[in-house]
Backbone as a printed PyTorch tensor [residue, N CA C, xyz], in Angstrom:
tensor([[[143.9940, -31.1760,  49.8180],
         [144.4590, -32.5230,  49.6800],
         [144.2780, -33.0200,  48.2430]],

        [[143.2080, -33.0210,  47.6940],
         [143.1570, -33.3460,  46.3560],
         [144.1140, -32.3420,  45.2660]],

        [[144.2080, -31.3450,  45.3950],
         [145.1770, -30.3740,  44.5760],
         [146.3700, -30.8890,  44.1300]],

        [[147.1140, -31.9380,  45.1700],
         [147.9600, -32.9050,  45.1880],
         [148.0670, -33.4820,  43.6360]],

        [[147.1380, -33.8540,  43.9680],
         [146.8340, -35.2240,  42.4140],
         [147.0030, -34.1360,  41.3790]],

        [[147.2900, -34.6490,  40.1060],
         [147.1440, -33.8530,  38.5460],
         [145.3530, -34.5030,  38.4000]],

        [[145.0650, -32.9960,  37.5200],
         [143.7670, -33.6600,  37.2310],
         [143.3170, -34.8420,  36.3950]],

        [[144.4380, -35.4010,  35.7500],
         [144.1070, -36.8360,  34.6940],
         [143.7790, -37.9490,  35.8840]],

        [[144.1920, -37.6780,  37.4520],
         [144.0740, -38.5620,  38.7830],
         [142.4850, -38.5500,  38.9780]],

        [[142.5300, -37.2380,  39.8370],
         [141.3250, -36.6740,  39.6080],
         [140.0580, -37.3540,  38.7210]],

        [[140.3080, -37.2770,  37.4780],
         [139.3420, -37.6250,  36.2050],
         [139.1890, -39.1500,  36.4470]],

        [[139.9990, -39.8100,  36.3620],
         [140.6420, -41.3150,  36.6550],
         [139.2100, -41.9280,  37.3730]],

        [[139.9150, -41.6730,  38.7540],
         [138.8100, -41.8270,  39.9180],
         [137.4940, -41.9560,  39.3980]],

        [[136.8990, -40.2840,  39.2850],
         [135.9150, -39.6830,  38.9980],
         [135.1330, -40.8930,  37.7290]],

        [[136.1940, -41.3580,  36.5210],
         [135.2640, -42.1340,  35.8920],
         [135.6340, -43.8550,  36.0590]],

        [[136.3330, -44.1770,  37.1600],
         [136.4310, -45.3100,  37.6970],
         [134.8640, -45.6600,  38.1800]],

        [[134.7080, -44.5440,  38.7900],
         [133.2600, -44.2280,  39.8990],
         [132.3770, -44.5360,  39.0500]],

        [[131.9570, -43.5610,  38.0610],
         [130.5310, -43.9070,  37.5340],
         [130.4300, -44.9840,  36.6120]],

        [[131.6640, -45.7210,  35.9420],
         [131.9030, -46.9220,  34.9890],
         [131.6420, -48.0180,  36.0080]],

        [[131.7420, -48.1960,  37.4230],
         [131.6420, -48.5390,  38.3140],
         [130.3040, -48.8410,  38.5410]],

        [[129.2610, -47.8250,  38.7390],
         [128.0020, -47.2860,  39.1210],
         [126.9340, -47.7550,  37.6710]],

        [[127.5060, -47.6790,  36.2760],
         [126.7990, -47.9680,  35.6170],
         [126.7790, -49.3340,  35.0210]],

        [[127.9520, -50.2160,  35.7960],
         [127.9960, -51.2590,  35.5250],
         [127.3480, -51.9780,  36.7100]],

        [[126.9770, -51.5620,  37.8520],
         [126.1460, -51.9030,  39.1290],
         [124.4960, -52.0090,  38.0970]],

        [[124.5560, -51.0090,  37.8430],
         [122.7170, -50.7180,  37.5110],
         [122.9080, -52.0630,  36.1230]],

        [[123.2870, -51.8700,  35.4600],
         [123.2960, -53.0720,  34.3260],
         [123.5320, -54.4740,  34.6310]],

        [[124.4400, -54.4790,  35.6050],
         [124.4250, -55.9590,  36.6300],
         [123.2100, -56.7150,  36.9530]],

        [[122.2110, -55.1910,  37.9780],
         [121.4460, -56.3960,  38.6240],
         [119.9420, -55.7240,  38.2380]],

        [[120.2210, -55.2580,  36.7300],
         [118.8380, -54.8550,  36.4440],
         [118.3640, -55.5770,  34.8550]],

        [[116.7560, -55.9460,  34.6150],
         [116.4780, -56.6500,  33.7040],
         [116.3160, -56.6550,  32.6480]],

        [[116.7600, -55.4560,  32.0850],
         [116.2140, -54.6990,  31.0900],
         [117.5390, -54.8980,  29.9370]],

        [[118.1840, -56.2100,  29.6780],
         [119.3140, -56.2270,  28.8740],
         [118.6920, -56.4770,  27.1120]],

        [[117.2350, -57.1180,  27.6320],
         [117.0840, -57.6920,  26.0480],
         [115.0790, -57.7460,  26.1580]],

        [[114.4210, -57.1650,  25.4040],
         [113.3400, -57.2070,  25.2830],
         [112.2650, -57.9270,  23.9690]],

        [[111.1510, -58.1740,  24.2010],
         [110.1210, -58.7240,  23.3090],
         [109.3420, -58.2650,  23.5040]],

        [[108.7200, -57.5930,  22.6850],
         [107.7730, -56.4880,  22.8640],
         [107.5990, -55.2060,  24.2510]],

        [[106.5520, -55.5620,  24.9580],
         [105.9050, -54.4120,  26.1810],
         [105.8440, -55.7280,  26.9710]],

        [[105.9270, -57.2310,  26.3420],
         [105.0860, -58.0930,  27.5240],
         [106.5440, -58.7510,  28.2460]],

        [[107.7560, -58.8790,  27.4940],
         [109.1260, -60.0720,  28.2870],
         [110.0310, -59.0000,  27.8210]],

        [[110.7670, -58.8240,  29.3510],
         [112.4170, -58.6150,  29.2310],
         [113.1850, -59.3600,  30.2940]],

        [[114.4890, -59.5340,  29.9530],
         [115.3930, -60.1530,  30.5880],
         [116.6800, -59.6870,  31.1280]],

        [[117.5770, -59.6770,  31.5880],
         [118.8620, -59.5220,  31.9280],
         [119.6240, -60.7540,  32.2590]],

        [[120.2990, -60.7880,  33.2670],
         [121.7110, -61.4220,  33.1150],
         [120.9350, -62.6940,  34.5750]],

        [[120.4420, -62.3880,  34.8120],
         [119.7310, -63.4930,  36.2500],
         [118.3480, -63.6100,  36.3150]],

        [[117.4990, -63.1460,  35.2450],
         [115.9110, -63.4570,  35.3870],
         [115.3300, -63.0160,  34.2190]],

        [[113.7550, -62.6660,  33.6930],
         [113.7010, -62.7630,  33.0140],
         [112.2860, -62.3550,  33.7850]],

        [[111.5010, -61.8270,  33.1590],
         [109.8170, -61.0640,  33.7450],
         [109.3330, -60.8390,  32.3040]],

        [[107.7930, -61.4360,  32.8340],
         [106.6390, -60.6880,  32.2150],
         [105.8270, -60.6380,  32.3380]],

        [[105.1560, -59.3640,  31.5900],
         [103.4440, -59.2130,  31.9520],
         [102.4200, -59.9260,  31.4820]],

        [[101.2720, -60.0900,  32.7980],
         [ 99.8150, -61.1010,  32.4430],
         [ 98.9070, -60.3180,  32.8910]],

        [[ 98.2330, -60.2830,  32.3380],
         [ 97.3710, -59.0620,  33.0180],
         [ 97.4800, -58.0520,  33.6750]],

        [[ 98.3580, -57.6430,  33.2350],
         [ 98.6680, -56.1700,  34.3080],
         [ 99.5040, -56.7010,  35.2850]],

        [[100.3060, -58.0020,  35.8560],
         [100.7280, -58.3020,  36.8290],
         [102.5680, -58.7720,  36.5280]],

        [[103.3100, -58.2200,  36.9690],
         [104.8380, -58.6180,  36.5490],
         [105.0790, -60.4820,  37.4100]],

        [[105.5560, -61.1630,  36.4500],
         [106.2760, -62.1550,  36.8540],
         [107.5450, -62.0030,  36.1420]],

        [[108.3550, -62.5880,  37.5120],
         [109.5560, -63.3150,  37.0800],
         [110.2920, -64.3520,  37.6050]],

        [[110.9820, -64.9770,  36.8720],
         [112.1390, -65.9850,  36.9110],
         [113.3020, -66.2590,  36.7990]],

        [[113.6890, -66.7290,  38.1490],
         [115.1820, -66.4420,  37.8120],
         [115.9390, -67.9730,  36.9800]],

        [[116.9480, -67.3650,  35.8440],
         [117.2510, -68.8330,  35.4610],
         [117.9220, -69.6630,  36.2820]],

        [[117.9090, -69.5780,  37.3260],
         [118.3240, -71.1580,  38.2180],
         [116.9620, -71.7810,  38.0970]],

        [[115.9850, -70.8930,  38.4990],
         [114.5530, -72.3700,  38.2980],
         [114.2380, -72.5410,  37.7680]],

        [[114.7600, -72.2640,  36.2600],
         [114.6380, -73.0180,  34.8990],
         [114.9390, -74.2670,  34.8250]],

        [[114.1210, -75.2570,  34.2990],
         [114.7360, -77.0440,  33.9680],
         [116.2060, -76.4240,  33.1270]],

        [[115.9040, -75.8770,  32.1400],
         [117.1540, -75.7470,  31.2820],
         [118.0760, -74.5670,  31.6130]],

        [[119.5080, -75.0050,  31.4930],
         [120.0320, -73.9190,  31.4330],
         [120.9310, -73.3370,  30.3040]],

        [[121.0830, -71.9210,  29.8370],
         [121.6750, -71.6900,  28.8720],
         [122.9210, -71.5150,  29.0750]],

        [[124.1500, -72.1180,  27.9420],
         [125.5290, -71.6910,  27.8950],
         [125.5980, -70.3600,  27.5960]],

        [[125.1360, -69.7870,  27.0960],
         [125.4760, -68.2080,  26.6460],
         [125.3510, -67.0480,  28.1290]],

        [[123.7080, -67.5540,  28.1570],
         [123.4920, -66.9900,  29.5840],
         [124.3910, -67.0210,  30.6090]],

        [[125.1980, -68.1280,  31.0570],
         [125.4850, -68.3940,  31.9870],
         [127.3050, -67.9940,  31.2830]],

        [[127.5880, -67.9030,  30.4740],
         [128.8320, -67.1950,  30.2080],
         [128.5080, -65.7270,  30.2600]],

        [[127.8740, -65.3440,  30.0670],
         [127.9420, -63.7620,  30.2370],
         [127.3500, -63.2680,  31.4890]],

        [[126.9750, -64.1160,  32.3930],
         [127.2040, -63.3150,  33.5960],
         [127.8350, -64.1050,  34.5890]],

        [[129.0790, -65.0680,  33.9970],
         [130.5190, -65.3340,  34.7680],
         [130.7870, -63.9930,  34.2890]],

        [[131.3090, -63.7910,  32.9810],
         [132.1800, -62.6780,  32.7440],
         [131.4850, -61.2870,  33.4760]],

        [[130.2340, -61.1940,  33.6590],
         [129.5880, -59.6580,  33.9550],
         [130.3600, -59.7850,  35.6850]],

        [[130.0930, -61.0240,  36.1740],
         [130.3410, -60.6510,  37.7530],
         [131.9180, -60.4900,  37.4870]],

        [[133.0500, -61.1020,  36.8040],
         [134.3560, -60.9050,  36.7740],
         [134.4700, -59.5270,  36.7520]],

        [[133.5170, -59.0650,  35.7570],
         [133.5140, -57.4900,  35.9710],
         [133.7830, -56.7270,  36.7150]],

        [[132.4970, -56.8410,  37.8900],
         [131.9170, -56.4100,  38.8370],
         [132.6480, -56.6810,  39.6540]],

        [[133.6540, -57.6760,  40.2650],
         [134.6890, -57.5650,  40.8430],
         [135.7190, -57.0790,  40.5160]],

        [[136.2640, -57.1240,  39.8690],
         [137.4050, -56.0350,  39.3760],
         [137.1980, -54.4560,  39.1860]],

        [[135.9750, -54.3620,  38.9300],
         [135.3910, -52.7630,  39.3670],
         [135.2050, -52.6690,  40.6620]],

        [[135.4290, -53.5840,  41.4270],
         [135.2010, -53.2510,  42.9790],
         [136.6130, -52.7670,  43.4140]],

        [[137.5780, -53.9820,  42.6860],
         [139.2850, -53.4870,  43.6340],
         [139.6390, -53.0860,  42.6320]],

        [[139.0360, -52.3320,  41.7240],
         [140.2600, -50.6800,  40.8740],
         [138.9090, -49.6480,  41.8040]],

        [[137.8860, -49.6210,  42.3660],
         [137.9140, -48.4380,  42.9280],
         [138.3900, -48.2780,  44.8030]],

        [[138.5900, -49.2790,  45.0660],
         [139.0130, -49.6360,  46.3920],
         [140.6240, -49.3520,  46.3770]],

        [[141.3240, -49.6790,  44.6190],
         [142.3520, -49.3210,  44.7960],
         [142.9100, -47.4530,  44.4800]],

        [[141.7630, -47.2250,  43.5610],
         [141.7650, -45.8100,  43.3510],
         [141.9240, -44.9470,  44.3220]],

        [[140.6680, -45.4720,  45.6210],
         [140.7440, -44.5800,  46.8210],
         [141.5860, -44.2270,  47.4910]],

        [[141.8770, -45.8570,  47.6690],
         [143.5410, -46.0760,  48.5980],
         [144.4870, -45.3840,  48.2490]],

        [[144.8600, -45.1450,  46.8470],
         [145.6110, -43.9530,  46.1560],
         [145.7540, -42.8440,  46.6340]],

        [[144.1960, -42.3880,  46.5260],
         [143.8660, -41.0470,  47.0920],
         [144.1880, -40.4120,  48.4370]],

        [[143.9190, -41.4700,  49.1950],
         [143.6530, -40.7180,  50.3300],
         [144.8570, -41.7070,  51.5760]],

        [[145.1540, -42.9550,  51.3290],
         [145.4550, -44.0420,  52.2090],
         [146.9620, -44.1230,  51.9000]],

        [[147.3070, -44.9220,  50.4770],
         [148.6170, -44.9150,  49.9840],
         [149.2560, -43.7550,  49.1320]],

        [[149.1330, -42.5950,  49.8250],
         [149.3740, -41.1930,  48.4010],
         [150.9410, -41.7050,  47.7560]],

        [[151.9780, -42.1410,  48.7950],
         [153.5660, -41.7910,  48.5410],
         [153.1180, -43.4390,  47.5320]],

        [[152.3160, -44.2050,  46.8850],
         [152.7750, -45.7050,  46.5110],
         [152.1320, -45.4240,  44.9840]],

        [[153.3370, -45.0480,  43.9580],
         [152.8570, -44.6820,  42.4740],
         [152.7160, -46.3240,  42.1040]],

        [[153.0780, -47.1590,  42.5410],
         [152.5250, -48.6880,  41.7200],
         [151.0330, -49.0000,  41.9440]],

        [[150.2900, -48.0690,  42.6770],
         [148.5990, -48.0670,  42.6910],
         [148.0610, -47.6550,  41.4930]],

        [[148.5590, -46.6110,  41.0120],
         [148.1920, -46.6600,  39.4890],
         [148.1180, -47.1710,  38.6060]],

        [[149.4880, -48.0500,  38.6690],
         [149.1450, -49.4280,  37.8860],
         [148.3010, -50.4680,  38.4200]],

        [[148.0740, -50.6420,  39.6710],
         [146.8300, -51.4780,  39.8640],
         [145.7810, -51.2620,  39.3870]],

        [[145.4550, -50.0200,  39.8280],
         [144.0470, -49.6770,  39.5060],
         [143.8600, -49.7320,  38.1190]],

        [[145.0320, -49.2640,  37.3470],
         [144.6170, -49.2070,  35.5650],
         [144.8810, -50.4790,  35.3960]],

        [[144.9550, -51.5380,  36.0930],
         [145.3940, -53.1490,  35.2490],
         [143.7920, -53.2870,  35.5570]],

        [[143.4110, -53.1430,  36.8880],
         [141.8970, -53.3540,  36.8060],
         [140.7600, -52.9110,  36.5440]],

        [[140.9170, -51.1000,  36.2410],
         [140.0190, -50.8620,  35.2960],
         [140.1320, -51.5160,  33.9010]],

        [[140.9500, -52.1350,  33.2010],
         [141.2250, -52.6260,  32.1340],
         [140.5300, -53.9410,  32.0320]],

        [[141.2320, -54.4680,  33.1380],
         [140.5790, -56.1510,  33.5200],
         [138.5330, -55.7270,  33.4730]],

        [[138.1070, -54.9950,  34.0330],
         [136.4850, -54.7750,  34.1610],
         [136.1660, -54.4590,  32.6970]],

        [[136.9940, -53.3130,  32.4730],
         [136.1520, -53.1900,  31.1960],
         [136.4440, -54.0110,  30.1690]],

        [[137.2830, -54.9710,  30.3050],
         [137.2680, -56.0640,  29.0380],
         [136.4960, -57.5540,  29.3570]],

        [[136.0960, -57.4720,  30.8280],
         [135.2070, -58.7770,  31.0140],
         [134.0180, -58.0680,  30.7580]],

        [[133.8990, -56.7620,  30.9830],
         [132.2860, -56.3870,  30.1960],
         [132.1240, -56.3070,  29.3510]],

        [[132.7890, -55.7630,  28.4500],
         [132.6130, -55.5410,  27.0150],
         [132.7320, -56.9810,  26.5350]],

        [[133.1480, -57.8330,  27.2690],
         [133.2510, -59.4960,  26.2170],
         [132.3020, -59.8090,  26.6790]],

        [[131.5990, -59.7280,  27.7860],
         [130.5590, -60.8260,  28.5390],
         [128.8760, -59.6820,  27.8120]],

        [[129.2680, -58.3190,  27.1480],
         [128.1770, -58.2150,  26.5430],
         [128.0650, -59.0900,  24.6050]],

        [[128.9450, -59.0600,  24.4080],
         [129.2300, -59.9610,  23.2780],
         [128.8650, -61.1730,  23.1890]],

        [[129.5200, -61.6660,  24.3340],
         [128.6740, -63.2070,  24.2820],
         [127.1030, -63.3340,  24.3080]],

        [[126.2770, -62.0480,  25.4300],
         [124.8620, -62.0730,  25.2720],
         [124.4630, -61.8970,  24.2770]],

        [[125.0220, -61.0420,  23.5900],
         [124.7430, -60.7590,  22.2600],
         [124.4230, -61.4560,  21.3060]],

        [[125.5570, -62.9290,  21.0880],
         [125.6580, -63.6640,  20.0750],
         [124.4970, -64.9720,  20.6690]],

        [[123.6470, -64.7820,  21.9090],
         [122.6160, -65.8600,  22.1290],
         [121.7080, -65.8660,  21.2190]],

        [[121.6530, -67.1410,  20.5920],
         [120.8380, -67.5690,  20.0600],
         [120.0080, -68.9600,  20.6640]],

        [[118.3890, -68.6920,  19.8940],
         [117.6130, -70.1850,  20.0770],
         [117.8310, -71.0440,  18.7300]],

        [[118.6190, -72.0190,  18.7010],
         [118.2720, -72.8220,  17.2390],
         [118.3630, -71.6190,  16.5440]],

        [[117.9500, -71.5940,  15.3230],
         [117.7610, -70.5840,  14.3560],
         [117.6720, -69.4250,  14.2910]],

        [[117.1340, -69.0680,  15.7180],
         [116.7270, -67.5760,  16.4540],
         [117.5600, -67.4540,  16.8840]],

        [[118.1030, -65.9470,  16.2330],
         [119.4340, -64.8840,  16.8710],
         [118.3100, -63.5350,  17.2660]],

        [[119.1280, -63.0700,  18.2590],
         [118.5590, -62.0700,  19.2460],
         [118.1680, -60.9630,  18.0850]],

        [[117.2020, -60.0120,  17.6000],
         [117.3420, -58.8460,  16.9530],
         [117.7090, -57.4310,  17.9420]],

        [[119.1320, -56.8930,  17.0350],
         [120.2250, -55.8860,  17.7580],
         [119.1840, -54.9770,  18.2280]],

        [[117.7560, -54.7010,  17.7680],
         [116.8730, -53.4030,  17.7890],
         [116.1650, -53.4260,  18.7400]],

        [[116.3420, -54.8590,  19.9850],
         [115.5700, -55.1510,  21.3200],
         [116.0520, -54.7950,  22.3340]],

        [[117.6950, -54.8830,  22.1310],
         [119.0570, -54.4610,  23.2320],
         [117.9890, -53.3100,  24.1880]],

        [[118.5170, -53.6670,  25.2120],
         [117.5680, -52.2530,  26.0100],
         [118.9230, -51.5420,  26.8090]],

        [[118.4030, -50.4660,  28.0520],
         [119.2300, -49.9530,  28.9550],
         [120.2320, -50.4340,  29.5240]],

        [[120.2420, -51.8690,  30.1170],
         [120.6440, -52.2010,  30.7580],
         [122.1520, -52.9300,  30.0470]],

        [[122.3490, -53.4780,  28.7260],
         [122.7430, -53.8580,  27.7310],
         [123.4570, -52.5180,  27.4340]],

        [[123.0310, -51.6270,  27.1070],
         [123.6740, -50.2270,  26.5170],
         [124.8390, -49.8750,  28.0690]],

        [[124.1630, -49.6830,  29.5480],
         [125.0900, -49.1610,  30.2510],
         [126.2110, -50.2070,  30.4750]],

        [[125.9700, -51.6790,  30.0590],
         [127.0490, -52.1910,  30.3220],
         [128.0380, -51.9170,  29.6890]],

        [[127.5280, -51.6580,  28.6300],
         [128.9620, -51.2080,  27.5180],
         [129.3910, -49.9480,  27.8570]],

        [[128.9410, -48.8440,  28.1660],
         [129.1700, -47.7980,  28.1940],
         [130.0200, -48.2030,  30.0310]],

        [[129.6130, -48.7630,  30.1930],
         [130.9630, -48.8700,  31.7760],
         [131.8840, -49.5410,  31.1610]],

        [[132.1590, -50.4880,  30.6330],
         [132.8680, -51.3920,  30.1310],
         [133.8680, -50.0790,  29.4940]],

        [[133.5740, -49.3240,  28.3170],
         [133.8070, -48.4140,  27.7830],
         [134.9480, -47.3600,  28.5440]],

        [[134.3220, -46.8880,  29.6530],
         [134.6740, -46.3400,  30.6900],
         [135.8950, -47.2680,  31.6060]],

        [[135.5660, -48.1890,  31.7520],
         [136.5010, -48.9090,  32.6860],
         [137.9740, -49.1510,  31.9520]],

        [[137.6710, -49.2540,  30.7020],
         [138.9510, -49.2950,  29.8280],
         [140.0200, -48.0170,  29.3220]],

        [[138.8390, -46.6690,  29.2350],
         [139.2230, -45.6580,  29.5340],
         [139.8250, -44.9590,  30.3180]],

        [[139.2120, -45.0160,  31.8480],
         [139.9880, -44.7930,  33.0650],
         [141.5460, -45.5920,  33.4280]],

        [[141.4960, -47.1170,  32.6320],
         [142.4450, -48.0980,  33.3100],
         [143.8860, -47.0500,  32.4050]],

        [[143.5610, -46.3750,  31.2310],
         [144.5780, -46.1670,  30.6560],
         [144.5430, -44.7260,  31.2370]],

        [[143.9440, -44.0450,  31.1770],
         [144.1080, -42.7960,  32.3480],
         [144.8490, -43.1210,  33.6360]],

        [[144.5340, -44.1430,  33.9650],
         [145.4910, -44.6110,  35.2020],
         [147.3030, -45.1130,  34.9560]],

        [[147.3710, -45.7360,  33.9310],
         [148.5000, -46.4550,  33.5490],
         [149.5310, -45.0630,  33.1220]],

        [[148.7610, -44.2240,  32.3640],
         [149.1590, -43.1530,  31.9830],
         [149.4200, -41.9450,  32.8410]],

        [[148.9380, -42.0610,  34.5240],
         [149.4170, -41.4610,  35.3930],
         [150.7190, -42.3320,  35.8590]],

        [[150.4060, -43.4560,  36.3360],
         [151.4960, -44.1430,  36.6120],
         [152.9850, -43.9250,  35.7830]],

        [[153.0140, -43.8020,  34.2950],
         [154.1950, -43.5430,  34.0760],
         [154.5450, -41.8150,  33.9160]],

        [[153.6360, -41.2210,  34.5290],
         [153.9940, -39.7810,  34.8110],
         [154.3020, -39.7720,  35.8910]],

        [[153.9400, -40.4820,  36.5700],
         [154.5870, -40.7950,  38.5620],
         [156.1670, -40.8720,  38.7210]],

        [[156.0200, -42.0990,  37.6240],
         [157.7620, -42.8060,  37.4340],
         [158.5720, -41.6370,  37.0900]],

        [[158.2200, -40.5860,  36.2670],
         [159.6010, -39.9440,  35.4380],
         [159.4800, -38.8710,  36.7160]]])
């Protein structure tokens, strides 16, 4: 059944999936921006160590809230949905709609759509600043790095996809 597909389909999928998977782990993990061994943060909280003991907070129970923060993870979840229906539409491809070549263009409009709300919504974290204090680039942690690298991926695959699609057509 898969033999069907050309392998650029194949590949497609395959890095729909893990651009997918590494934009999950960077989503809902904290590790986007660090200060030393004692505070790191991500996109919904923010922890640190006191004696040996982890706290954290999520910024809703902050008195204040940040514009930056809160723009970059509208754009991270825009993401995260659109990486949901280019791999829901990938599958459907695969296995559900084989005879419907306009899935390819779905799926590559929305791997495109994910990886450009990630790659912008890491930009905007990026450019947070306090007053005078801009983030230093040398704190970025894991979680910050895989977003881009899905983001990366999601934009990659969308044109792997678009680029099956007009091999479908001829």
């Amino acid at each position: 059944m898969m033999s069907t597909f050309p392998p650029m389909v194949i590949g497609g999928v395959v890095i729909t999936s893990l651009s997918f998977l590494l934009h999950i782990i960077a989503f809902s993990t904290t590790y986007w921006y660090t200060f030393g061994d004692v505070i790191h943060m991500g996109l919904w909280k923010s922890c640190y160590q006191s004696k040996g003991v982890e706290a954290c907070s999520y910024y809703t129970e902050l008195p204040v809230s940040d514009a930056h923060l809160i723009a970059a993870a509208v754009l991270e979840s825009l993401a995260l949905v659109a990486f949901v229906v280019a791999v829901i539409c990938a599958f459907l491809k695969m296995f559900v709609l084989k005879e419907k070549g306009n899935m390819f263009a779905i799926t590559g409009v929305f791997n495109l759509i994910a990886g450009e709300f990630a790659l912008i919504g890491t930009i905007v974290f990026a450019t947070e600043s306090y007053g005078s204090i801009t983030m230093d680039s040398s704190k970025f942690h894991y979680s910050f790095g895989l977003c881009i690298v899905g983001g990366i991926g999601g934009i990659f695959s969308g044109i792997v996809f678009l680029v099956a699609w007009r091999w479908w057509k001829n």
